Coordinates of C-alpha atoms in Angstrom, one line a residue:
Chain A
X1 CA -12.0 -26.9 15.8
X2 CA -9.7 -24.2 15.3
X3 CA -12.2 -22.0 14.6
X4 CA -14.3 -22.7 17.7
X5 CA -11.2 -22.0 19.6
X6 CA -10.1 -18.7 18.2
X7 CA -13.0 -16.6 20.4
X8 CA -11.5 -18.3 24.1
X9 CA -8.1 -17.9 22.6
X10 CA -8.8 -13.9 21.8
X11 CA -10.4 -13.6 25.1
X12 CA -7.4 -15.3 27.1
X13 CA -4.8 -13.3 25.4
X14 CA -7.7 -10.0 26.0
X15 CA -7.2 -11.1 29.9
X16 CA -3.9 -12.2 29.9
X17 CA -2.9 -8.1 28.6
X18 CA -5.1 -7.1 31.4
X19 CA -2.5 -8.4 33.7
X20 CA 0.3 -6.9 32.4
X21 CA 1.3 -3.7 33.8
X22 CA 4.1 -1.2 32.3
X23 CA 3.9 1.6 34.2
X24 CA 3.9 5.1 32.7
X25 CA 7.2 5.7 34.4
X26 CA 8.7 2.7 32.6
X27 CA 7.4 3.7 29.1
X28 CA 10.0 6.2 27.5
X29 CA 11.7 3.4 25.3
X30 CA 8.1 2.2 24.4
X31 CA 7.4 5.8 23.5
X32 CA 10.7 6.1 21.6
X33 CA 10.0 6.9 17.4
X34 CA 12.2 4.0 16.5
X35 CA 9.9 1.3 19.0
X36 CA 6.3 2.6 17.4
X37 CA 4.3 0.5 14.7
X38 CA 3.2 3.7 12.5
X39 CA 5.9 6.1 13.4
X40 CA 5.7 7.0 10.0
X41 CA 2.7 6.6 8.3
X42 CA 3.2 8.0 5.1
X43 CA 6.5 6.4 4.3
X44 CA 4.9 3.3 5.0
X45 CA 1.7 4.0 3.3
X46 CA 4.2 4.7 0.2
X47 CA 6.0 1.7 0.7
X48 CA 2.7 -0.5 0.8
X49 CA 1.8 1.4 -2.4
X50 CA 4.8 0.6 -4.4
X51 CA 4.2 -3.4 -3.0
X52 CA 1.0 -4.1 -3.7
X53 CA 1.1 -2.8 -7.1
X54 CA 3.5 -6.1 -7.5
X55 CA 2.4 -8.0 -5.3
X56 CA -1.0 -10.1 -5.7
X57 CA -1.3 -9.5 -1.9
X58 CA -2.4 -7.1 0.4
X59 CA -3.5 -6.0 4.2
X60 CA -1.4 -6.4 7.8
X61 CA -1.1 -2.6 7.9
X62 CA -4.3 -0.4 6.1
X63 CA -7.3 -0.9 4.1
X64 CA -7.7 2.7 2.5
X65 CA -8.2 2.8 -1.0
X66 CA -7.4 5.7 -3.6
X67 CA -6.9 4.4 -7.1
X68 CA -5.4 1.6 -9.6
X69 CA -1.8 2.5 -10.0
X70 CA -2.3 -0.3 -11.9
X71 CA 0.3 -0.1 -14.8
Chain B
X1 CA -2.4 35.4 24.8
X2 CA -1.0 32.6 22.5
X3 CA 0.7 33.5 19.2
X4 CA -0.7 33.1 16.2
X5 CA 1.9 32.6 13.9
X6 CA 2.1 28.7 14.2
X7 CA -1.6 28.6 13.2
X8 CA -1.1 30.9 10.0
X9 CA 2.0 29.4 8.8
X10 CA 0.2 25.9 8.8
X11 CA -2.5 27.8 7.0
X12 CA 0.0 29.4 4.5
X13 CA 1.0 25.2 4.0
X14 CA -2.5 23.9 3.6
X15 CA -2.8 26.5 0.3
X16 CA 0.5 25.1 -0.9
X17 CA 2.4 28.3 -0.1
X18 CA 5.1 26.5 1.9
X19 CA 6.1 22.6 1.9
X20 CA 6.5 21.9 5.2
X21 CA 5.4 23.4 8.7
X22 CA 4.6 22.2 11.6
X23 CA 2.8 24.7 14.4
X24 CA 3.0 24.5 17.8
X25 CA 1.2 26.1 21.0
X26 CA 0.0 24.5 24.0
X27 CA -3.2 22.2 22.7
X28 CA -2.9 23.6 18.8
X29 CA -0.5 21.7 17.2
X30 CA 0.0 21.7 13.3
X31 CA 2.1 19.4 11.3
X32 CA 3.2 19.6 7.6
X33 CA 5.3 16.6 5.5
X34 CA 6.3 16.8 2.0
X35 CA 7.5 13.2 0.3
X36 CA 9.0 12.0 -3.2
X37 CA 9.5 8.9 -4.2
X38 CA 11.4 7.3 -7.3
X39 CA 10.2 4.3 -8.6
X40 CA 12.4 2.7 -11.7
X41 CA 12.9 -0.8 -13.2
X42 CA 13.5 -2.2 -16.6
X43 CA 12.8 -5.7 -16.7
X44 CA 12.6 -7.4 -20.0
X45 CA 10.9 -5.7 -22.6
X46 CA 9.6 -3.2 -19.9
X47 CA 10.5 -0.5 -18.2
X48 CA 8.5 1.8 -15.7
X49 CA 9.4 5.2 -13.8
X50 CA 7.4 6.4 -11.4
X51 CA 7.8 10.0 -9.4
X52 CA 5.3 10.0 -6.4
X53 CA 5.2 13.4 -4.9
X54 CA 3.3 14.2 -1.8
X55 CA 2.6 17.3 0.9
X56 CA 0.4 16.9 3.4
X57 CA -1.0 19.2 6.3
X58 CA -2.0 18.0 9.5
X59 CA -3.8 20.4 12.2
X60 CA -4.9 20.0 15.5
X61 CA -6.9 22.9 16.7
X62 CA -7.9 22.3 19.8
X63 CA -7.3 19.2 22.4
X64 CA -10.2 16.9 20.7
X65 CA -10.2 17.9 17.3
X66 CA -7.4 16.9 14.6
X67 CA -7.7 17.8 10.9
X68 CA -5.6 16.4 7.4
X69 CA -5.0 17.4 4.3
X70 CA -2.7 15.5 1.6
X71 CA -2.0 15.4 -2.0
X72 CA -0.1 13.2 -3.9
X73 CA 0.5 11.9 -7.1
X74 CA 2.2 9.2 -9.8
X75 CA 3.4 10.6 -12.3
X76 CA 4.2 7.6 -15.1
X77 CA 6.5 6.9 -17.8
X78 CA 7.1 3.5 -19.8
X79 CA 6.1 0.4 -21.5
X80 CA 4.4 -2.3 -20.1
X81 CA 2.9 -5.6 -21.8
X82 CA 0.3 -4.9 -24.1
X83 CA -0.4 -8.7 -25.7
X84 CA 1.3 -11.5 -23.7
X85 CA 1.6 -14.9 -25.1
X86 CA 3.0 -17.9 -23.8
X87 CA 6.6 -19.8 -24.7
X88 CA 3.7 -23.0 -26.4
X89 CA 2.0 -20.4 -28.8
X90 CA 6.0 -18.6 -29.4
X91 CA 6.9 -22.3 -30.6
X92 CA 4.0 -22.8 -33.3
X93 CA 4.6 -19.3 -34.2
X94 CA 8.5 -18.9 -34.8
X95 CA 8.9 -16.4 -37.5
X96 CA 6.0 -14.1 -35.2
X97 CA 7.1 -11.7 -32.4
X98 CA 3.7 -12.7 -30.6
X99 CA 4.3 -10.3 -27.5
X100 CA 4.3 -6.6 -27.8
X101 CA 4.4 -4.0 -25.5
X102 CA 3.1 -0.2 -25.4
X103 CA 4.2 3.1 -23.7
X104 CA 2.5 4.2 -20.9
X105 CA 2.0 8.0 -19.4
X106 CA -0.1 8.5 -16.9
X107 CA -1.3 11.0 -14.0
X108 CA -2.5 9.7 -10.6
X109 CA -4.0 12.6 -8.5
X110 CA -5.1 11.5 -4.9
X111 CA -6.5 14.2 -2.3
X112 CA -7.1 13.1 1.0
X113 CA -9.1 14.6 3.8
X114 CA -9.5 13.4 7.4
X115 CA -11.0 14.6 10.7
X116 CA -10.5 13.2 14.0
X117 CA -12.5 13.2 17.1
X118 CA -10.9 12.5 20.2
X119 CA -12.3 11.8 23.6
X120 CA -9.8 10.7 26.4
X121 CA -8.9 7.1 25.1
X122 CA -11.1 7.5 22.2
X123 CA -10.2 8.6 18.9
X124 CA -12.6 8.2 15.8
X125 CA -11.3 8.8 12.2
X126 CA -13.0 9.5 9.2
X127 CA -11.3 10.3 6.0
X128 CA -12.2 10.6 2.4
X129 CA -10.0 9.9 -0.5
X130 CA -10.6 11.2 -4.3
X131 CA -8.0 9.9 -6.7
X132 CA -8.0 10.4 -10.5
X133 CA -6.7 9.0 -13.9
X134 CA -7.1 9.6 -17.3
X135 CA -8.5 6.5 -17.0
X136 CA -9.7 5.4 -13.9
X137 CA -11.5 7.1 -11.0
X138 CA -11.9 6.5 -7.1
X139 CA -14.2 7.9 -4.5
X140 CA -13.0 6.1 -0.9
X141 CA -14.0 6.5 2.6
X142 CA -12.4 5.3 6.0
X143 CA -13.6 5.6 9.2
X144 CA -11.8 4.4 12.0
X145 CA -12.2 4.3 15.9
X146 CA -9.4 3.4 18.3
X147 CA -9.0 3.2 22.0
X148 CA -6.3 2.7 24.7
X149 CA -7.1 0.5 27.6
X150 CA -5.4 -0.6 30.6
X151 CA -3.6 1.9 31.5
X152 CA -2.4 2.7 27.7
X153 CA -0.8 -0.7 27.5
X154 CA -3.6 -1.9 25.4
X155 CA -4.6 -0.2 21.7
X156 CA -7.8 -1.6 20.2
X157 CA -8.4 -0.2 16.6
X158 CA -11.0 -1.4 13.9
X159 CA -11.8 0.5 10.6
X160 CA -13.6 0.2 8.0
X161 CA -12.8 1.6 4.2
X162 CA -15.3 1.7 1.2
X163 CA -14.4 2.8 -2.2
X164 CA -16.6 3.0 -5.3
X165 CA -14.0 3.1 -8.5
X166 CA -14.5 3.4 -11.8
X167 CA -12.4 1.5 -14.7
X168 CA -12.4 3.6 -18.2
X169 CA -13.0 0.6 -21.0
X170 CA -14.2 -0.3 -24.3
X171 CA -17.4 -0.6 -25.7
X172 CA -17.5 -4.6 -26.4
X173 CA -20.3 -6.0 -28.0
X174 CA -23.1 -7.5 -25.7
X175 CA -23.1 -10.9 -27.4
X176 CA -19.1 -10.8 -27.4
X177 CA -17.9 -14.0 -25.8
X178 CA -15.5 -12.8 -23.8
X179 CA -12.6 -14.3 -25.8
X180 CA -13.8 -12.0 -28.4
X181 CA -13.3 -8.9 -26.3
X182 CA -10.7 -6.3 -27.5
X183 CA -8.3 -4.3 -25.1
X184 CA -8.4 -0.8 -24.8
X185 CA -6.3 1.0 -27.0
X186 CA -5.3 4.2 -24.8
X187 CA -7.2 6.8 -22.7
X188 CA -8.4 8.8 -25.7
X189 CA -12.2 9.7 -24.6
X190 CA -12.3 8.2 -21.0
X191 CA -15.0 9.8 -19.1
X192 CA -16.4 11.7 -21.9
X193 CA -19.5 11.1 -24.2
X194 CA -17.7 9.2 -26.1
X195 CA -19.2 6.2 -27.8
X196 CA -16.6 4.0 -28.1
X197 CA -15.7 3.9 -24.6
X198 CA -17.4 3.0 -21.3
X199 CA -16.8 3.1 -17.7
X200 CA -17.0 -0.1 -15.4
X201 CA -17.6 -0.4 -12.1
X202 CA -15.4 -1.6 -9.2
X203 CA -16.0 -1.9 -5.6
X204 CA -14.2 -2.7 -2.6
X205 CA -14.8 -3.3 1.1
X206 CA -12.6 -3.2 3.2
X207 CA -12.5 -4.6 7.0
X208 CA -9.5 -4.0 9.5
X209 CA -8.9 -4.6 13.5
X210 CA -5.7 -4.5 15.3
X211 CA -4.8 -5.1 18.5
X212 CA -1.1 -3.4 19.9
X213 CA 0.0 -4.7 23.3
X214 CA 3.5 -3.5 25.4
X215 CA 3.9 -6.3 27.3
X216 CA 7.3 -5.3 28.9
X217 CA 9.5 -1.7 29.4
X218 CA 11.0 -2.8 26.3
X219 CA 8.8 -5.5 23.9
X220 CA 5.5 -4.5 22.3
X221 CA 3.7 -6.4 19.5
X222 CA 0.8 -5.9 17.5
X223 CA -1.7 -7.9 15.4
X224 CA -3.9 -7.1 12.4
X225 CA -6.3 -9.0 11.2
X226 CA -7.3 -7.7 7.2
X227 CA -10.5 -8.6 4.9
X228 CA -11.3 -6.9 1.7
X229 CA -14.1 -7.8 -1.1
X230 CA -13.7 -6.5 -4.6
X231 CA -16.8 -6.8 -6.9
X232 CA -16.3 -5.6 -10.5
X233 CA -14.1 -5.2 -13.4
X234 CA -10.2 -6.1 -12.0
X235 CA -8.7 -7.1 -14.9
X236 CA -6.1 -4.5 -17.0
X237 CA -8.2 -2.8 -19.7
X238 CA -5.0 -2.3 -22.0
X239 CA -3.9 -6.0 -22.2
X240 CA -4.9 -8.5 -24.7
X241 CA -3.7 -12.6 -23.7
X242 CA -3.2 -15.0 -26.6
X243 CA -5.8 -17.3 -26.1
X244 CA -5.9 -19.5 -29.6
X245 CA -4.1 -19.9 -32.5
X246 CA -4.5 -15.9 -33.8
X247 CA -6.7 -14.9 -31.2
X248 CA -6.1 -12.4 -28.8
X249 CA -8.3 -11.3 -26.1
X250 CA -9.1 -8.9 -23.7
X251 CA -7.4 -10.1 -19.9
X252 CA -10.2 -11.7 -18.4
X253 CA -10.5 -12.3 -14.4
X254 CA -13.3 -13.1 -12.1
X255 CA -15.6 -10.5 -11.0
X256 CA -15.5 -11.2 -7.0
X257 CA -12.4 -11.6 -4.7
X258 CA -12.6 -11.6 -0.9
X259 CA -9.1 -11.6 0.8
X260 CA -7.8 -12.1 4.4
X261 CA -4.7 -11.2 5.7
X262 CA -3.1 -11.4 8.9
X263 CA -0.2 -10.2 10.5
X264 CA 1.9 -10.3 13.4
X265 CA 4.7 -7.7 14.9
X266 CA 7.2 -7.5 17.6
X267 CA 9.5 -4.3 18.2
X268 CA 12.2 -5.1 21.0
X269 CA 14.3 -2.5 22.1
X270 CA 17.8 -3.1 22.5
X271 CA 19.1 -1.1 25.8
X272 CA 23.0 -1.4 25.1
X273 CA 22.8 0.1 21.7
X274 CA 19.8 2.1 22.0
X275 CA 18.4 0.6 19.1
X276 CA 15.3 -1.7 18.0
X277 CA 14.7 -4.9 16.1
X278 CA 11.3 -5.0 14.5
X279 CA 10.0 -8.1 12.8
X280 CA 6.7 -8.7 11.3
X281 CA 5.4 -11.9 9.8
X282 CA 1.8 -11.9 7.5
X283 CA -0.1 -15.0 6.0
X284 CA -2.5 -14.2 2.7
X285 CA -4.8 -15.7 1.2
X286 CA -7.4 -15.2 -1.0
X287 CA -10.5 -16.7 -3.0
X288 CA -8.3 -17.0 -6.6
X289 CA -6.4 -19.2 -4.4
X290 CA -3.5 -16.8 -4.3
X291 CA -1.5 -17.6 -1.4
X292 CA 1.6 -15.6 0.1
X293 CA 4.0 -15.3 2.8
X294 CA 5.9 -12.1 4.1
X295 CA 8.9 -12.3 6.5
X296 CA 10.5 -8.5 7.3
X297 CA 13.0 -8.0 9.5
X298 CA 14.2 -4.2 10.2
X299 CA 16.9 -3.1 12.9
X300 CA 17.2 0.4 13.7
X301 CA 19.9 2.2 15.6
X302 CA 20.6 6.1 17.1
X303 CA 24.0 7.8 16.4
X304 CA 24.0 10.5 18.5
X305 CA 20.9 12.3 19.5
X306 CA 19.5 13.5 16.1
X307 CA 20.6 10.7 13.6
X308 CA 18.9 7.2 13.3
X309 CA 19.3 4.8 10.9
X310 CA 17.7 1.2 9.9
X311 CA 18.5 -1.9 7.6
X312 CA 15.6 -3.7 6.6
X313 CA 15.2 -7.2 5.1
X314 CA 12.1 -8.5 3.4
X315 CA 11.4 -12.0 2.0
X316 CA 7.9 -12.6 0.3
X317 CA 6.5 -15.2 -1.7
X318 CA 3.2 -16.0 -3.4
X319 CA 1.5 -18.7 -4.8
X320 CA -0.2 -17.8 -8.4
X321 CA -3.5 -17.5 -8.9
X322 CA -5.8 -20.7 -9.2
X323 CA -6.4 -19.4 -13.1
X324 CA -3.1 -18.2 -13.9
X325 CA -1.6 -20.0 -16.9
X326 CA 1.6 -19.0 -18.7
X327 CA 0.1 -20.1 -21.7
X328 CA -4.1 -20.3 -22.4
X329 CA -3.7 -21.9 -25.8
X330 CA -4.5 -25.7 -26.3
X331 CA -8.1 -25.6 -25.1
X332 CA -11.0 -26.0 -27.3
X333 CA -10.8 -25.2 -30.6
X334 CA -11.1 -22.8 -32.3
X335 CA -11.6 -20.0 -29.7
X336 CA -9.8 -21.7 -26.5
X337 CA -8.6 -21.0 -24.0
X338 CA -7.6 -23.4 -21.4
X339 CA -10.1 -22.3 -18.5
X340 CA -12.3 -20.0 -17.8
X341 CA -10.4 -16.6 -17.0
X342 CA -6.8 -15.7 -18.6
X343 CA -4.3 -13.2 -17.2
X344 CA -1.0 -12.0 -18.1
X345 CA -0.4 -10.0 -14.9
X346 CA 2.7 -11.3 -13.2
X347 CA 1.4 -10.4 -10.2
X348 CA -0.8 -13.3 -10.4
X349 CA 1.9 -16.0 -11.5
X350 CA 3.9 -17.5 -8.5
X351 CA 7.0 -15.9 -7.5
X352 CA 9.2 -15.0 -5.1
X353 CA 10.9 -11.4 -4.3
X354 CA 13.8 -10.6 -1.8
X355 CA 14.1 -6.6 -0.7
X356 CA 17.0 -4.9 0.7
X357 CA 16.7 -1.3 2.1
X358 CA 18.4 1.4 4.0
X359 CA 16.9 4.5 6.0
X360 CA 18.5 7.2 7.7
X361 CA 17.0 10.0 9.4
X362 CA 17.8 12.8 10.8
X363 CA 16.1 15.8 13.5
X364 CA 17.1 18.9 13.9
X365 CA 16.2 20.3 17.3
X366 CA 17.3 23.4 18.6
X367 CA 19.1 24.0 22.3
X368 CA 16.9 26.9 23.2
X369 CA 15.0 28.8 20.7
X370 CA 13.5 27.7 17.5
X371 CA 15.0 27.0 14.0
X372 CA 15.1 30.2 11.4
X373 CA 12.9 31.9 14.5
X374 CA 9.9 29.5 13.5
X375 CA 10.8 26.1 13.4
X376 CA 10.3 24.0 16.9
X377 CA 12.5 20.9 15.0
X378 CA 12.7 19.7 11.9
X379 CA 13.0 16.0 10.2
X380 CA 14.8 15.3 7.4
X381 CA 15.2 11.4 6.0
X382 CA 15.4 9.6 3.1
X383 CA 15.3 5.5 1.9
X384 CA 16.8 3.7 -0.4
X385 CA 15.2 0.1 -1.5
X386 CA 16.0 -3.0 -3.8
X387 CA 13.6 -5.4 -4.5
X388 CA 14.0 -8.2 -6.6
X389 CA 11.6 -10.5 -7.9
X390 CA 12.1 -14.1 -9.2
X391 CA 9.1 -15.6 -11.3
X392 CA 8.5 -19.0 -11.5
X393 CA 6.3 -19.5 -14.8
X394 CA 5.9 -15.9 -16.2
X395 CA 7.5 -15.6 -19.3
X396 CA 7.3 -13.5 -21.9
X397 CA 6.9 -15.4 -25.5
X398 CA 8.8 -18.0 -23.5
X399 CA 11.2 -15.5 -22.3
X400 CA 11.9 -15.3 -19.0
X401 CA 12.0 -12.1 -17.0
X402 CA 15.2 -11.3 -16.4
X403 CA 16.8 -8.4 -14.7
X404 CA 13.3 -7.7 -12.5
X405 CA 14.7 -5.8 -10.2
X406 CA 13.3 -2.4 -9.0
X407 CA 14.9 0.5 -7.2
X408 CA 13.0 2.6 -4.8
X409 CA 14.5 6.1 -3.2
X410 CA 12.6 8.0 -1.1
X411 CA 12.9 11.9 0.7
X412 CA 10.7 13.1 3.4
X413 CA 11.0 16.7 4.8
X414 CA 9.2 18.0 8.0
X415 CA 9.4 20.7 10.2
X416 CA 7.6 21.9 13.4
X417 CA 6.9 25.7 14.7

């Protein structure tokens, strides 16, 4: 059931940000370095590198490979 | 007529002649990083250091063209497990230390190279990654489109990454059962004509698609959906599992593994302090029935105009795998073991781990001018992390782990002309 749902959910939520409006004006904090998701992407690729070699998990933030680092 | 200094100093940095340079002027922009990071722990009975350092180059020439460069490596030291037992066996075997461990040195060389493609709201990525050890290889590719929508309150990405590895092994015997398999002793002849030693294959998929949303002056969030299929050899070539009375085996997992992962984040920023709370929860799961949970909460804070600085909290915890046993003795006799597959990763075993972390960062950006006559600004910051981890079967021998906590610094250095 949840399943069948999740499409109509995705497209509400798809509509629903259609309708939200943050004008360019009111986007400086938004635009801030400390308010961005990959402000610092290869920090966080090293930190997702150092987890995941002792971690059985995996994904949420990038799906590039590059070797074992697997002692 | 626009200098061309910028361009040949990022040039100078792509060669390695300089670590970090970032190059400025009107549409070109070019942007250098170098990184190190210390990895140390010494668990029981183990001990690992790893130095990770990095430089990369990033250049875009023109309005809808971007180009990158990196390099990085791992260079290892320590011991890890080489034959793991469990605390049943360690009782029928007193007067036997049944677990033993083996140094480990290692190189891990990854180059990276990426192009993007931009056309007003449109980027498209494509990357390729080689990586290299003495004992494994990886050729990976990653292309990646994104686009803003709705008046740039909307960021659509998807991506896709494919890499075709190779794992350096032993020759085992084609009518071996696989509980007579040996480990491999050490890298000796990897990826030579060597007889004694093979290479197997391992492939992986993987599937990404995000979806970032500012839904006020002051809250965005963000969700990523992650899927990835392995097919091939995943298990540790050097480790051997007690699997019967005086038999030791080669670590044995399943050949397929499709995993999902999904994750949700929320930045609000904090007006009074001029600061920003970040959290981000994930679900995991996979088909070895490894479940896991991740909670991470970071707050991060300006003094002044150049200096920031975070705290960050993390709280993870896993379910083992479906086949993970402490101990694979006690199936049938004579050759055992209790299932299937046996594994003496601890990554696989259910466990929890807590990490604590500081970052501060700081920008230098000049009044009028630039920085040593080149430099637009320049970033420097650095991280200090504690993670500890808290395994609920994983023994060694029927030792528990104790002491498994890790230390992570990190430096970053940038500057832009």
């Amino acid at each position: 059931m949840a399943r069948a749902l999740a499409p109509f959910a995705l497209l509400a939520l798809t509509w629903t940000s259609a309708c939200v409006t943050v004008r360019p004006v009111e986007r400086a904090r938004l635009a801030d370095p400390i308010m961005q998701f990959d402000g610092d992407p290869v920090a966080a690729a090293r930190a997702r590198h150092v987890l995941e070699n002792r971690e059985g998990s995996m994904g949420g933030a990038g799906v590039a490979g590059g070797g074992c680092g697997c002692n | 007529m626009r200098s061309r200094g910028p361009l040949l100093a990022a040039s100078l940095a792509a060669a390695g002649c300089v670590s970090s340079v970032e190059a400025s002027a009107a549409a070109q922009t070019a942007t250098a990083e170098t990184t190190h990071t210390l990895y140390a722990e010494s668990p029981t009975r183990t001990r690992m250091l790893v130095y990770t350092p990095g430089g990369s180059v990033k250049v875009d020439p023109t309005g809808w063209l971007g180009l990158r460069v990196a390099y990085e490596a791992d260079v290892v030291s320590g011991a890890t497990v080489a034959v793991k037992a469990g605390g049943a066996y360690q009782r029928n075997n007193p007067a036997a230390d049944v677990v033993t461990t083996a140094s480990v040195r290692d190189l891990r060389s990854l180059a990276t190279g990426a192009v993007s493609l931009r056309h007003e709201d449109v980027t498209f990525t494509t990357s390729y990654a080689y990586s290299t050890e003495r004992d494994y290889r990886s050729h990976s590719i990653n292309p990646a489109i994104r686009t803003d929508v709705y008046g740039h309150n909307t960021q659509l990405e998807i991506s896709w990454a494919k890499s075709i590895d190779e794992v350096c092994d032993r020759v085992q015997g084609t009518s071996d059962a696989v509980t007579r398999r040996r480990a491999l002793e050490d890298a000796t002849g990897c990826f030579t004509k060597d007889p004694l030693r093979t290479g197997r294959d391992l492939g992986v998929d993987g599937f990404q698609g995000s979806w970032s949303q500012s839904w006020t002056p002051i809250l965005a969030t963000q969700i990523v959906y992650t899927a990835q299929l392995i097919h091939g050899f995943q298990s540790n070539p050097y480790r051997s599992v007690i699997v019967a009375q005086g038999l030791r085996a080669q670590e044995h997992h399943p050949e397929d593994r499709a995993r999902h992962a999904l994750a949700v984040r929320a930045n609000l920023y904090l007006k009074p302090i001029k600061g920003a709370l970040r959290l981000m929860l994930r679900a995991y799961r996979d088909t070895w029935d490894l479940r896991s949970g991740t909670a991470e909460l970071e707050f991060e804070r300006y003094f002044g105009e150049a200096l920031r600085a975070s705290l960050r909290g993390r709280i993870y915890r896993q379910s083992g795998a479906l086949f993970f046993s402490d101990d694979y003795t006690g199936g049938d006799p004579p050759a055992g073991p209790k299932g299937a597959y046996f594994s003496g990763d601890r990554e696989l075993s259910p466990f929890t781990s807590a990490l604590g972390g500081v970052r501060a960062t700081y920008t230098f950006r000049p009044r009028e001018g630039r920085l040593l006559g080149l430099a637009r600004d320049a970033r420097a910051s650095g991280t200090l992390d504690v993670i500890g981890f808290s395994y609920d079967e994983f023994t060694l021998g029927g030792a528990p782990i104790e002491n498994a906590r890790a230390l992570v610094a990190g430096l970053s250095l940038a500057a832009s002309f």
